[in-house]
PDB file of C-alpha atoms in Angstrom:
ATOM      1  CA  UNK E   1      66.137-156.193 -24.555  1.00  0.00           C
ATOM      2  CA  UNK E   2      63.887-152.912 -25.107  1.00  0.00           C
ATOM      3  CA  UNK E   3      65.615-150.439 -26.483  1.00  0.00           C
ATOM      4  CA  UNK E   4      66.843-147.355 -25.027  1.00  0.00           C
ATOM      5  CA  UNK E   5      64.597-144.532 -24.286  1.00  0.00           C
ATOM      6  CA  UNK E   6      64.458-141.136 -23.910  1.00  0.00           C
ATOM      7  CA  UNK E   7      62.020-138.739 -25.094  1.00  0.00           C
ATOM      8  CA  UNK E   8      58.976-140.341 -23.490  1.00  0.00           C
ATOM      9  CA  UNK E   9      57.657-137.932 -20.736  1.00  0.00           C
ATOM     10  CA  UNK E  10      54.226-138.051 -20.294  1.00  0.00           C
ATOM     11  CA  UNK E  11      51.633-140.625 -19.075  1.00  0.00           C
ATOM     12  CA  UNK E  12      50.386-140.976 -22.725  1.00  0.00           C
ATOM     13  CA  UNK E  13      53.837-141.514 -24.111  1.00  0.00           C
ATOM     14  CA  UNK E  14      53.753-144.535 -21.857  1.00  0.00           C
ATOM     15  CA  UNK E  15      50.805-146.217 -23.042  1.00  0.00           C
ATOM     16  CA  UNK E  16      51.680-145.572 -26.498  1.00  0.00           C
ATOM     17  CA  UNK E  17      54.624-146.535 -26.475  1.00  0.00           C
ATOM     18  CA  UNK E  18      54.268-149.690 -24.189  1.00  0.00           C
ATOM     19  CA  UNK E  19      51.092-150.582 -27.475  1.00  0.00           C
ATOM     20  CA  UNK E  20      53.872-150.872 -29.673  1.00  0.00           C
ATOM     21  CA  UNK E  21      56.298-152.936 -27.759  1.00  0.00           C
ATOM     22  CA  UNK E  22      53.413-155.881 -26.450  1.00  0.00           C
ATOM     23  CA  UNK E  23      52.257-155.587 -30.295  1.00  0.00           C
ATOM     24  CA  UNK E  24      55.947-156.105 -31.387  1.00  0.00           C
ATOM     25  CA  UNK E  25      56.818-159.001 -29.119  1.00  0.00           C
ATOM     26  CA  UNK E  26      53.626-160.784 -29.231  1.00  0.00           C
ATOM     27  CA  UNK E  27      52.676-160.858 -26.075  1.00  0.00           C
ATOM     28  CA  UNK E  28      49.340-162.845 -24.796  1.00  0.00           C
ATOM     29  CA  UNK E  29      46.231-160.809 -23.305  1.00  0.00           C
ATOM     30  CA  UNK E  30      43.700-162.983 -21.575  1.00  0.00           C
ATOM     31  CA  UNK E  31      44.480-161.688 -17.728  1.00  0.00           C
ATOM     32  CA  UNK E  32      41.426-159.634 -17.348  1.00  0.00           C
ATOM     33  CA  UNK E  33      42.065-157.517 -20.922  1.00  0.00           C
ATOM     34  CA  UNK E  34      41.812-159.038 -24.489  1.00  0.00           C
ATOM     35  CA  UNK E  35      44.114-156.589 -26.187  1.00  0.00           C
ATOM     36  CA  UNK E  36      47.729-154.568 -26.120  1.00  0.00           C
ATOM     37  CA  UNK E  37      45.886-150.820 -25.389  1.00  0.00           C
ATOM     38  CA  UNK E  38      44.224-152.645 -22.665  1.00  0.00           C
ATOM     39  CA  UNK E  39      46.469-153.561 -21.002  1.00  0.00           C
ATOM     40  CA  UNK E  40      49.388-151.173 -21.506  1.00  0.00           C
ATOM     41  CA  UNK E  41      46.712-148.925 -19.878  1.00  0.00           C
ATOM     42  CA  UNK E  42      46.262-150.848 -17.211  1.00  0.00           C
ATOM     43  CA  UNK E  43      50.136-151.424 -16.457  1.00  0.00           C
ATOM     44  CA  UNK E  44      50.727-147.588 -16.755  1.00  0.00           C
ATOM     45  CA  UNK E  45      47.574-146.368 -14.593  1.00  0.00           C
ATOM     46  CA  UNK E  46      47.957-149.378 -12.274  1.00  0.00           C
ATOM     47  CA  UNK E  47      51.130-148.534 -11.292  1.00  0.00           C
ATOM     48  CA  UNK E  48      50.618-144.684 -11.236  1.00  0.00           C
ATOM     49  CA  UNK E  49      47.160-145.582  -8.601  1.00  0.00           C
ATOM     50  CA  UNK E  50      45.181-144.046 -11.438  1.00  0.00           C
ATOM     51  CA  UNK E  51      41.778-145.085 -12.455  1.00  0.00           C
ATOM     52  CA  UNK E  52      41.371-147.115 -15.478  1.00  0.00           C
ATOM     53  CA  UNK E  53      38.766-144.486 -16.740  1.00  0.00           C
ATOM     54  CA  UNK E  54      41.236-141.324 -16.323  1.00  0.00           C
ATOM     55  CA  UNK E  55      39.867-138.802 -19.021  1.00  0.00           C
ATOM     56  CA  UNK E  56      42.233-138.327 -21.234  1.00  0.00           C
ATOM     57  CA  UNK E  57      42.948-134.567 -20.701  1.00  0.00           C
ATOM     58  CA  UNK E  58      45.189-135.953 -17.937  1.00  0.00           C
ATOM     59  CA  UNK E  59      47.202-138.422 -19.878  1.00  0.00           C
ATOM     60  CA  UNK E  60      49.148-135.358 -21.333  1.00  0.00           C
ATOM     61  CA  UNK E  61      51.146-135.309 -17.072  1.00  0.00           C
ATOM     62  CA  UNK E  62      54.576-135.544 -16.890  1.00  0.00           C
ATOM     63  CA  UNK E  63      56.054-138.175 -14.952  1.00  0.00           C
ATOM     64  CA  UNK E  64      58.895-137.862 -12.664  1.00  0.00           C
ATOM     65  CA  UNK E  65      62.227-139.781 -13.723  1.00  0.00           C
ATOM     66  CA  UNK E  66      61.702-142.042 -10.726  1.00  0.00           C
ATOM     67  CA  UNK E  67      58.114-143.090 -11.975  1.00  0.00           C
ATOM     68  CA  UNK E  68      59.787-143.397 -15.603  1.00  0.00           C
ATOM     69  CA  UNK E  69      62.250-145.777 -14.664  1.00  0.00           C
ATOM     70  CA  UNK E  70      59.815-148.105 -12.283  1.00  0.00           C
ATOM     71  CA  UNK E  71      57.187-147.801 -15.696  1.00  0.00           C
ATOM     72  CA  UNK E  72      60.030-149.023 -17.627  1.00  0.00           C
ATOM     73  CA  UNK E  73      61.203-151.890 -15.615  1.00  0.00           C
ATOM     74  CA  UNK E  74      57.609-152.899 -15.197  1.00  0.00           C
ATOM     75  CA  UNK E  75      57.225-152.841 -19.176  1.00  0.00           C
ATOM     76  CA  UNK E  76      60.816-154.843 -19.106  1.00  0.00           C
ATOM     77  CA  UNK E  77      59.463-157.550 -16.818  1.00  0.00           C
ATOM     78  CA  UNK E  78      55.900-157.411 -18.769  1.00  0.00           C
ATOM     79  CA  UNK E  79      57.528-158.529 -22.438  1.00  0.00           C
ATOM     80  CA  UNK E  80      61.095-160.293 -21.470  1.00  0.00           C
ATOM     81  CA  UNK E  81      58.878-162.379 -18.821  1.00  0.00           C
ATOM     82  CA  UNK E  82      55.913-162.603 -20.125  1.00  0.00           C
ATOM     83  CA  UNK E  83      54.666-161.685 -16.097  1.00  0.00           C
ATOM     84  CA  UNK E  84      51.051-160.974 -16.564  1.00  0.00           C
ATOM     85  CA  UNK E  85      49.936-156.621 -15.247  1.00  0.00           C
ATOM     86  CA  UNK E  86      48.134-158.523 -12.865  1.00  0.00           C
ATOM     87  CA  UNK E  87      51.210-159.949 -10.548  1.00  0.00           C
ATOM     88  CA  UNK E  88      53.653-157.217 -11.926  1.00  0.00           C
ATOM     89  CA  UNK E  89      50.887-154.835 -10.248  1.00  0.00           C
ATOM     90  CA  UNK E  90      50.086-157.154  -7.382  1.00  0.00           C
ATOM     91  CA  UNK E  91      46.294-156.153  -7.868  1.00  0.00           C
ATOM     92  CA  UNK E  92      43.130-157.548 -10.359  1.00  0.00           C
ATOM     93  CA  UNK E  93      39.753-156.176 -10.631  1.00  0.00           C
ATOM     94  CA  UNK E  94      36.409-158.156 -10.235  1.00  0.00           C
ATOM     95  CA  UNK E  95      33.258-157.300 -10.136  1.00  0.00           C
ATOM     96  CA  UNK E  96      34.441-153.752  -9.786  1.00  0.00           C
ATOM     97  CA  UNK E  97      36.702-153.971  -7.271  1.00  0.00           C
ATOM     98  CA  UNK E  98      40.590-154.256  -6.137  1.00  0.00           C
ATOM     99  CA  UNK E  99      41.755-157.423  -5.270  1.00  0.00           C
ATOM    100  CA  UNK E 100      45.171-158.289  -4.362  1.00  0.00           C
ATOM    101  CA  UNK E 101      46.831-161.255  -6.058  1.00  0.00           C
ATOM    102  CA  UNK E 102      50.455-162.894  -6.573  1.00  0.00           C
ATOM    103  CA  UNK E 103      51.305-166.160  -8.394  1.00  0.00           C
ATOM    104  CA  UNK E 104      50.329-168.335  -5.514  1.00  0.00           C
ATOM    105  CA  UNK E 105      46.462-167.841  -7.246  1.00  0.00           C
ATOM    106  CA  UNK E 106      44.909-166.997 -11.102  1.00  0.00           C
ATOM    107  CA  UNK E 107      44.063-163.677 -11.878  1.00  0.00           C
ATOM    108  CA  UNK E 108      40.653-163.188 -11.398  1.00  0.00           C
ATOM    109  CA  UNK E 109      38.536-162.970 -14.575  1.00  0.00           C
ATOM    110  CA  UNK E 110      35.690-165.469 -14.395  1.00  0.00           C
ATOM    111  CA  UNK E 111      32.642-164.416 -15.977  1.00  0.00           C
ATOM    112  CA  UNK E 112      30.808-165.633 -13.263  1.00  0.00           C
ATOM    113  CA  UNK E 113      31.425-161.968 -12.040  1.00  0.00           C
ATOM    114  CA  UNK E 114      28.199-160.791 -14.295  1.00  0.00           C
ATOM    115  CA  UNK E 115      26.146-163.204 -12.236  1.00  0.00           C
ATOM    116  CA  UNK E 116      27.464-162.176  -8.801  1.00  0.00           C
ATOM    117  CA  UNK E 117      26.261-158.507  -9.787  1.00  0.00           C
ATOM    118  CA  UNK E 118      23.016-159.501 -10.905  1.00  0.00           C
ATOM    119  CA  UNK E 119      22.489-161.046  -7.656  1.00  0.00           C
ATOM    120  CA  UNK E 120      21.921-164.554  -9.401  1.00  0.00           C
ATOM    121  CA  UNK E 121      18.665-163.521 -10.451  1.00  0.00           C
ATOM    122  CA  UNK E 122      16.358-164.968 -11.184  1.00  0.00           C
ATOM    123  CA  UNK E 123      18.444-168.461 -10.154  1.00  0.00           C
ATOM    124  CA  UNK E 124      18.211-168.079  -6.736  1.00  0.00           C
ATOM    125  CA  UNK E 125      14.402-168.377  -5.096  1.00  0.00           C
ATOM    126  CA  UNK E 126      15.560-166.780  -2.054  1.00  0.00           C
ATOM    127  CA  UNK E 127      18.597-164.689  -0.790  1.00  0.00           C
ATOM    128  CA  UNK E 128      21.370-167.185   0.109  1.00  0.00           C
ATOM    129  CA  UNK E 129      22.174-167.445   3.924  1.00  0.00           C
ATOM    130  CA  UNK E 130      25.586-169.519   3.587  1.00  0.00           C
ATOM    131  CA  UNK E 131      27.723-169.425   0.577  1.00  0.00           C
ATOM    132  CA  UNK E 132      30.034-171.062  -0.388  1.00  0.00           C
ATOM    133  CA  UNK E 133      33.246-170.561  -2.923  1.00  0.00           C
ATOM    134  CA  UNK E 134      34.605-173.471  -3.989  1.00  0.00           C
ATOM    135  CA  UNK E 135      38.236-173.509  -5.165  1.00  0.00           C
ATOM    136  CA  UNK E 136      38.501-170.237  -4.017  1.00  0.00           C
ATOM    137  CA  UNK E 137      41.720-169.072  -5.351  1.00  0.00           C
ATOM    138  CA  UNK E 138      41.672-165.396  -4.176  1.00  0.00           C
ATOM    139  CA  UNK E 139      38.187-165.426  -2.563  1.00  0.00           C
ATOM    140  CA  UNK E 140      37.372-163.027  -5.306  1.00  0.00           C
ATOM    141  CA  UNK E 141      34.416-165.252  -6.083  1.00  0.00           C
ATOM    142  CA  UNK E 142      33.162-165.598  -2.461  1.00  0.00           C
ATOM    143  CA  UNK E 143      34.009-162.547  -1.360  1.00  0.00           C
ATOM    144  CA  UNK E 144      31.948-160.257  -4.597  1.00  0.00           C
ATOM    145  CA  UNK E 145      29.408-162.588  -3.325  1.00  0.00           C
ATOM    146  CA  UNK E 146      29.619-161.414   0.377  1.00  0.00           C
ATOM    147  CA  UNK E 147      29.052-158.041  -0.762  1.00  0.00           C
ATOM    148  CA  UNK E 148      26.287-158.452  -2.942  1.00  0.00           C
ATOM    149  CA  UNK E 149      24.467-160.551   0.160  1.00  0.00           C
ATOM    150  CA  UNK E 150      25.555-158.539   3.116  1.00  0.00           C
ATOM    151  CA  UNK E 151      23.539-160.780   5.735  1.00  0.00           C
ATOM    152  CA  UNK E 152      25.552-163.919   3.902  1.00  0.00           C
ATOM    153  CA  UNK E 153      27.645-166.219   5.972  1.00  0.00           C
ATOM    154  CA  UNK E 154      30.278-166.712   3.416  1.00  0.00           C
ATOM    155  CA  UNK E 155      33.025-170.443   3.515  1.00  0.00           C
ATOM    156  CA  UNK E 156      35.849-169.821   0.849  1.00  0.00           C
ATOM    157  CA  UNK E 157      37.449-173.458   0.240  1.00  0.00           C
ATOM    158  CA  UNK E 158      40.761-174.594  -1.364  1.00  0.00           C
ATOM    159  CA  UNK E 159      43.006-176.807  -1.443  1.00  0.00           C
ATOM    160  CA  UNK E 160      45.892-174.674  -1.876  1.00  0.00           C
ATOM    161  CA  UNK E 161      47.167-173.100   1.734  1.00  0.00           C
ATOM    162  CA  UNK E 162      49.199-170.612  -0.279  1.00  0.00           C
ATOM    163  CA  UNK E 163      46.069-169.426  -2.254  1.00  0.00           C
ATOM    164  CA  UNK E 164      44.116-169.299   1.415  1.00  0.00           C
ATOM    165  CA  UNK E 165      46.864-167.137   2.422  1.00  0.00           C
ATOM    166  CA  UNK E 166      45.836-164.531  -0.590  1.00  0.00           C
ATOM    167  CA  UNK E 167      42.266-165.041   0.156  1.00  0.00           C
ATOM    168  CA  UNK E 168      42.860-164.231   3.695  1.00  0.00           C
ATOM    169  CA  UNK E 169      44.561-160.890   2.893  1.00  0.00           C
ATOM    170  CA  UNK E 170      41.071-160.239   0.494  1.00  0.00           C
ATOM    171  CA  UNK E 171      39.113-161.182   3.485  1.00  0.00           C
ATOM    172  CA  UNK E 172      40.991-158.505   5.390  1.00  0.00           C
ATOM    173  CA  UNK E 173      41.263-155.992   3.015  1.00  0.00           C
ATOM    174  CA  UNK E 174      37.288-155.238   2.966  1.00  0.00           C
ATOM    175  CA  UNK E 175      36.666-156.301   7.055  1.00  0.00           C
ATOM    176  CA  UNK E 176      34.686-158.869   6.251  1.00  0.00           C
ATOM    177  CA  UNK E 177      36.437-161.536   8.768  1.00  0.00           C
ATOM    178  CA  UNK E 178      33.187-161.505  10.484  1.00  0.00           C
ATOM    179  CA  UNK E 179      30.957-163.378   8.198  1.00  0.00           C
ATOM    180  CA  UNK E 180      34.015-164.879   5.471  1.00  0.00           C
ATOM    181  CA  UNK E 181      35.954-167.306   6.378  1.00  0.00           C
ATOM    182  CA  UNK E 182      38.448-169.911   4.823  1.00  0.00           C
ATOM    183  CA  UNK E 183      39.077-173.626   4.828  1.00  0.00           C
ATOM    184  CA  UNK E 184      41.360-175.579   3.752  1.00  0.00           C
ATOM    185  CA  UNK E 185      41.025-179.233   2.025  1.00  0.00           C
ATOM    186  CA  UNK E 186      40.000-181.442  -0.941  1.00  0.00           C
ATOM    187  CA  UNK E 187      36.891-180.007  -2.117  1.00  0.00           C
ATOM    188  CA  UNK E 188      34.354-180.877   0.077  1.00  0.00           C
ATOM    189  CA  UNK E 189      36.700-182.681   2.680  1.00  0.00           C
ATOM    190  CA  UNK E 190      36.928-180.281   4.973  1.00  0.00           C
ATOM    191  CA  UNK E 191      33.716-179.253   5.198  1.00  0.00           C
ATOM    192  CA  UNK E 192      31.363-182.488   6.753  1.00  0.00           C
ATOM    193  CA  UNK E 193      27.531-182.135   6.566  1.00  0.00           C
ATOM    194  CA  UNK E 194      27.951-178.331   5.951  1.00  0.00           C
ATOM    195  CA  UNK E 195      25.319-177.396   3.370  1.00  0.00           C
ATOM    196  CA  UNK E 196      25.048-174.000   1.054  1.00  0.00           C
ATOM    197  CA  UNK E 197      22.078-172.546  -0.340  1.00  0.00           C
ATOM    198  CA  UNK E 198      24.135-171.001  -3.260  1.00  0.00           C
ATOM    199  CA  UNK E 199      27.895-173.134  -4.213  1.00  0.00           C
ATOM    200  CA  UNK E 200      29.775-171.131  -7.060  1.00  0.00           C
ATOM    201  CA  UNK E 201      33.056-172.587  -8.125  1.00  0.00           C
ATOM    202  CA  UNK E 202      35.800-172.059 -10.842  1.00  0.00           C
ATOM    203  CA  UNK E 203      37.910-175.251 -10.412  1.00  0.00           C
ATOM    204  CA  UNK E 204      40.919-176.267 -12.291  1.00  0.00           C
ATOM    205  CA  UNK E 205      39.581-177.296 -15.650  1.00  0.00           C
ATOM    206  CA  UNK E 206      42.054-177.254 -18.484  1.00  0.00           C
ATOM    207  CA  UNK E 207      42.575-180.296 -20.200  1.00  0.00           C
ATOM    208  CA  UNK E 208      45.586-181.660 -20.922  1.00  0.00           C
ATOM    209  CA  UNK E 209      45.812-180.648 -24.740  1.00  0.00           C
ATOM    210  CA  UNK E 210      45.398-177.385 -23.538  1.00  0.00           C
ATOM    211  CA  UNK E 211      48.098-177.484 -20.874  1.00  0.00           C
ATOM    212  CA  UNK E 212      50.378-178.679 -23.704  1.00  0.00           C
ATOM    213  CA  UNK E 213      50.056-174.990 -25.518  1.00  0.00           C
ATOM    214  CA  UNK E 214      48.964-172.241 -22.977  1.00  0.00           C
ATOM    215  CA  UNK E 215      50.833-168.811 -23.653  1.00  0.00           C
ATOM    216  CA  UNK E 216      54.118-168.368 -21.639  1.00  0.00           C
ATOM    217  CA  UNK E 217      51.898-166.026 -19.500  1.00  0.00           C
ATOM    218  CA  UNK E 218      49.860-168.299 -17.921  1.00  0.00           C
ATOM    219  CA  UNK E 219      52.623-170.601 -17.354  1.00  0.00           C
ATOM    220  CA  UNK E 220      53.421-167.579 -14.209  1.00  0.00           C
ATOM    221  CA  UNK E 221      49.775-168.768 -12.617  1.00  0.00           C
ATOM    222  CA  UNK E 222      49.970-172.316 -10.382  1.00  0.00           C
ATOM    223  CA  UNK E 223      49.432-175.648 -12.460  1.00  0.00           C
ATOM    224  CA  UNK E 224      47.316-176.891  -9.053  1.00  0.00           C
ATOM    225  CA  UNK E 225      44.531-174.251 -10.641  1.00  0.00           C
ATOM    226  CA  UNK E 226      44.529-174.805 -14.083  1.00  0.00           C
ATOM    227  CA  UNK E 227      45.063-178.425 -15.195  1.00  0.00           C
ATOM    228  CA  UNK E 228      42.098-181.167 -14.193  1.00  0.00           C
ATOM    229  CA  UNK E 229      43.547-184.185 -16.306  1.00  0.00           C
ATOM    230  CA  UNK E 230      43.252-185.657 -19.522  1.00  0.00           C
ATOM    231  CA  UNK E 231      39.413-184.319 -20.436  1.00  0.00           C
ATOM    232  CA  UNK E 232      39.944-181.077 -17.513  1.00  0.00           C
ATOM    233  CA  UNK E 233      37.195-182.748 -16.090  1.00  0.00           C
ATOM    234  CA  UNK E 234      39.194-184.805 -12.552  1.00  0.00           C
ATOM    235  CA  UNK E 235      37.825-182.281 -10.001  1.00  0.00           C
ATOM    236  CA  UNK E 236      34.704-181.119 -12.106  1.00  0.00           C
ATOM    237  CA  UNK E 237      33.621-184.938 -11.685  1.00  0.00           C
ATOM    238  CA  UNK E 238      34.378-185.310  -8.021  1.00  0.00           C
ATOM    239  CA  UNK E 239      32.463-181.840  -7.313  1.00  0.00           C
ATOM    240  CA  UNK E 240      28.995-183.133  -9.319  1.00  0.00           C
ATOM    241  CA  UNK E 241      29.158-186.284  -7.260  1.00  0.00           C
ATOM    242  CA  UNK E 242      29.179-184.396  -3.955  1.00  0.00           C
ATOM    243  CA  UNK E 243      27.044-181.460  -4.165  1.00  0.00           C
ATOM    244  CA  UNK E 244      24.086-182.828  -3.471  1.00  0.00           C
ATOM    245  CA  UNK E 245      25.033-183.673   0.070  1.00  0.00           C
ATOM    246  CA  UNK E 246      25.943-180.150   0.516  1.00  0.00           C
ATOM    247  CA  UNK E 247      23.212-178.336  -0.748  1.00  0.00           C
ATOM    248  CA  UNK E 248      20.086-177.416   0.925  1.00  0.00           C
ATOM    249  CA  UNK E 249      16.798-178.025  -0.873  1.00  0.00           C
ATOM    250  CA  UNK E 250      16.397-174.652  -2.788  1.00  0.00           C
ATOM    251  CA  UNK E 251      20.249-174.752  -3.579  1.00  0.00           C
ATOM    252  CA  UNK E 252      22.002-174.046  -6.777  1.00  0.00           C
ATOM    253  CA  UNK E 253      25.226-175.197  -7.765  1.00  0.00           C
ATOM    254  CA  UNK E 254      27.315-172.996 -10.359  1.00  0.00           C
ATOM    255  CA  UNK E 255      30.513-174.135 -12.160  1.00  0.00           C
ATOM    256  CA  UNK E 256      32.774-172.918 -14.366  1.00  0.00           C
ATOM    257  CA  UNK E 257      34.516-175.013 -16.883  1.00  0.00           C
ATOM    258  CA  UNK E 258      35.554-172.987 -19.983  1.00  0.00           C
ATOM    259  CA  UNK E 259      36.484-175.031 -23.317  1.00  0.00           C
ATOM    260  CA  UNK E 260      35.815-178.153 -21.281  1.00  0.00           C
ATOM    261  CA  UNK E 261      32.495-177.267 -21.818  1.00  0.00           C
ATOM    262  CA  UNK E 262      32.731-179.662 -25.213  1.00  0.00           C
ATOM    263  CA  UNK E 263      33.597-182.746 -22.979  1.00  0.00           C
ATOM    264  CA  UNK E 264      30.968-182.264 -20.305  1.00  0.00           C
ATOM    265  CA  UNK E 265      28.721-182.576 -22.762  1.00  0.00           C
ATOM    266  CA  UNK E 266      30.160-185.680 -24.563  1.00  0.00           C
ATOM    267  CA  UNK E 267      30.469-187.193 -20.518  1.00  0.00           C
ATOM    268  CA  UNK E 268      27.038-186.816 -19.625  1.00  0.00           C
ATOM    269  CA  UNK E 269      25.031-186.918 -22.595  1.00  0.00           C
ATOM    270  CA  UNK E 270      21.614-186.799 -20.367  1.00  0.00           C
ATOM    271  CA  UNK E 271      22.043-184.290 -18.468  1.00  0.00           C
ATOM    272  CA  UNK E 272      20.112-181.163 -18.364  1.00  0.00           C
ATOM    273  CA  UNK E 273      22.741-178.198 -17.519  1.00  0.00           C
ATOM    274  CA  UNK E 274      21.627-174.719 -17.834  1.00  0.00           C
ATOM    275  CA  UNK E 275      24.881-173.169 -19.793  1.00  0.00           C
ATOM    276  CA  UNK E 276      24.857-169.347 -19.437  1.00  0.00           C
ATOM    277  CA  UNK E 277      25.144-166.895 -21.840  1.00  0.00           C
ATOM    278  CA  UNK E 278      26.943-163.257 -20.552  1.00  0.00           C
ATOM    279  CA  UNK E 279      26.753-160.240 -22.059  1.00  0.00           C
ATOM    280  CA  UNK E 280      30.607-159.210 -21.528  1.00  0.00           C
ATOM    281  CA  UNK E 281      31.649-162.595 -22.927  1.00  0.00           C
ATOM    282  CA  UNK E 282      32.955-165.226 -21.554  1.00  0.00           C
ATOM    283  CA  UNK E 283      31.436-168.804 -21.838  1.00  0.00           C
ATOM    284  CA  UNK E 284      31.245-172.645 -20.010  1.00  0.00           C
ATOM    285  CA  UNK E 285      29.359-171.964 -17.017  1.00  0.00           C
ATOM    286  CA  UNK E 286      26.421-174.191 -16.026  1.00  0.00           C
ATOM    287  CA  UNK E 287      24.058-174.192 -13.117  1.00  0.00           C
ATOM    288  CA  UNK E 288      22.237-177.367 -11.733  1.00  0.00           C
ATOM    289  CA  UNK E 289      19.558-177.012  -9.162  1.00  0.00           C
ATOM    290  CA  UNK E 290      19.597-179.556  -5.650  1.00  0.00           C
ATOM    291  CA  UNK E 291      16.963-181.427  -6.765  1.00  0.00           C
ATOM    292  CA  UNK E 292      19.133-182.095 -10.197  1.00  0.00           C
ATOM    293  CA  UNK E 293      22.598-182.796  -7.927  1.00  0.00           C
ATOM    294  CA  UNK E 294      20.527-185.244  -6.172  1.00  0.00           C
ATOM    295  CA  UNK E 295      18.304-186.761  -8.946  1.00  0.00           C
ATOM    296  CA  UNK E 296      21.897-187.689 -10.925  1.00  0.00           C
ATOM    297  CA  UNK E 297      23.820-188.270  -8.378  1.00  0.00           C
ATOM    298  CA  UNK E 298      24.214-191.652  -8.920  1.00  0.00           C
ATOM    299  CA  UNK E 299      25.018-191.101 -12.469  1.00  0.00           C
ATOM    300  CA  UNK E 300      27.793-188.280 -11.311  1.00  0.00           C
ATOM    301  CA  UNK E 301      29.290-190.884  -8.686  1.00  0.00           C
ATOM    302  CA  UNK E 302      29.242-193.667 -11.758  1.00  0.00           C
ATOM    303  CA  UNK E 303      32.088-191.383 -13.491  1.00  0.00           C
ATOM    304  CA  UNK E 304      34.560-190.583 -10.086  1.00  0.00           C
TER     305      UNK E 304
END
């Protein structure tokens, strides 16, 4: 239990204080902040609908005893529950913006997000006409993407109807049901000789040693995202196989697969994958063009 309180009154008392207590129970950061001032920060403006960037002249504000008991509760839940700010704020940020999340997706926090701003340049010849966001999750993906390429026709896909739900309330959230829309099935089951001039996904791809030791936090997120079998690599394999019959013939497929990385590499040996480097961080993202999808596919199908 935290300990009674009593003297904290301001918005910077909060954040302090709130330091202390993640640093003192050892909590896990990896939820779209890498550090306890982070995301105490984060908690204590997120929940005040305060920008992340307040100057600090205004972190000196009093808070009203309603907002200091909700900020403590919230700080409760954070360390005895080891909820992640993201679902005890029911909001994440990528590429810039809000999105809304619960535990029926991840948190967003792919660095894929550097690439979306950057307009995938210079990866894509041509701007992208259909997109599409494979294992969607929240549509944060898909929908960055829609906004980046506003004539874009954009298909966000999961398997998971409960994540669909989330990505629907995304899809709302910025009125962009007119050109983003979802679908639900096995990867590319549900969508039959549909083809994308751009695919970007961020699949389930931890491996089963590292399902075995994840931080209590992520335990909060859905299994059905995270863990892809004994290598992380079950979906990963099935999605390689398949792209080429979905891409058209200047497409680019994009995949995240974090540490996994170290066993696509050991799995296909002869393959030429472009890994990205990002400037924010982040790592395990490769890009293969159609005419790669298409000239291995046979090799990719080999491995299903």
């Amino acid at each position: 239990m935290l300990p009674k309180i009593s003297n904290l009154l301001t918005i910077r008392d909060y954040i302090r204080w709130s330091v202390t207590q993640f640093h003192q129970h050892d909590l896990f950061f990896g939820h779209g902040t890498d550090n306890a001032w982070d995301d105490a920060r984060q908690l204590v403006l997120g929940y005040l609908s305060l920008p992340f960037d307040l100057p600090d002249s205004y972190l000196d504000c009093r808070l009203e005893q309603e907002e200091q008991e909700e900020l403590r509760s919230l700080i409760s839940e954070r360390i005895e529950k080891r909820i992640p700010t993201a679902y005890l704020l029911g909001e994440a940020w990528f590429c810039g913006r809000p999105f809304y999340v619960d535990e029926r997706v991840l948190i967003p926090r792919s660095p894929i997000g550097e690439l979306i701003l950057n307009q995938f340049k210079p990866y894509l010849t041509s701007t992208p006409k259909r997109i599409l966001d494979l294992c969607c999750g929240s549509g944060c993906i898909g929908i960055a993407c829609a906004q980046q390429f506003i004539k874009a026709e954009v298909v966000l896909a999961d398997l998971s109807f409960e994540a669909l739900e989330v990505a629907n309330l995304n899809i709302e959230r910025y009125h962009l049901d007119n050109r983003v829309y979802t679908v639900q099935g096995d990867c590319f089951d549900s969508l039959p000789n549909q083809r994308f001039d751009l695919i970007v996904c961020n699949p389930p791809y931890v491996d089963a040693e590292d399902m075995a030791d994840i931080p209590p936090e992520f335990q909060h997120e859905p299994e059905l995202g995270l863990a892809a079998g004994e290598d992380g690599l079950d979906i990963v394999k099935v999605i390689l196989a398949e792209a080429a019959n979905h891409l058209t013939e200047q497409g680019v497929l994009i995949v995240e697969v974090g540490n996994s990385e170290i066993h696509v590499k050991k799995l296909y040996p002869e393959i030429d994958f472009m890994w990205f480097e990002f400037a924010q961080g982040g790592h395990g993202v490769f890009l293969l063009t159609a005419q790669q999808c298409a000239a291995y596919q046979s090799a990719f199908e080999e491995l299903i």
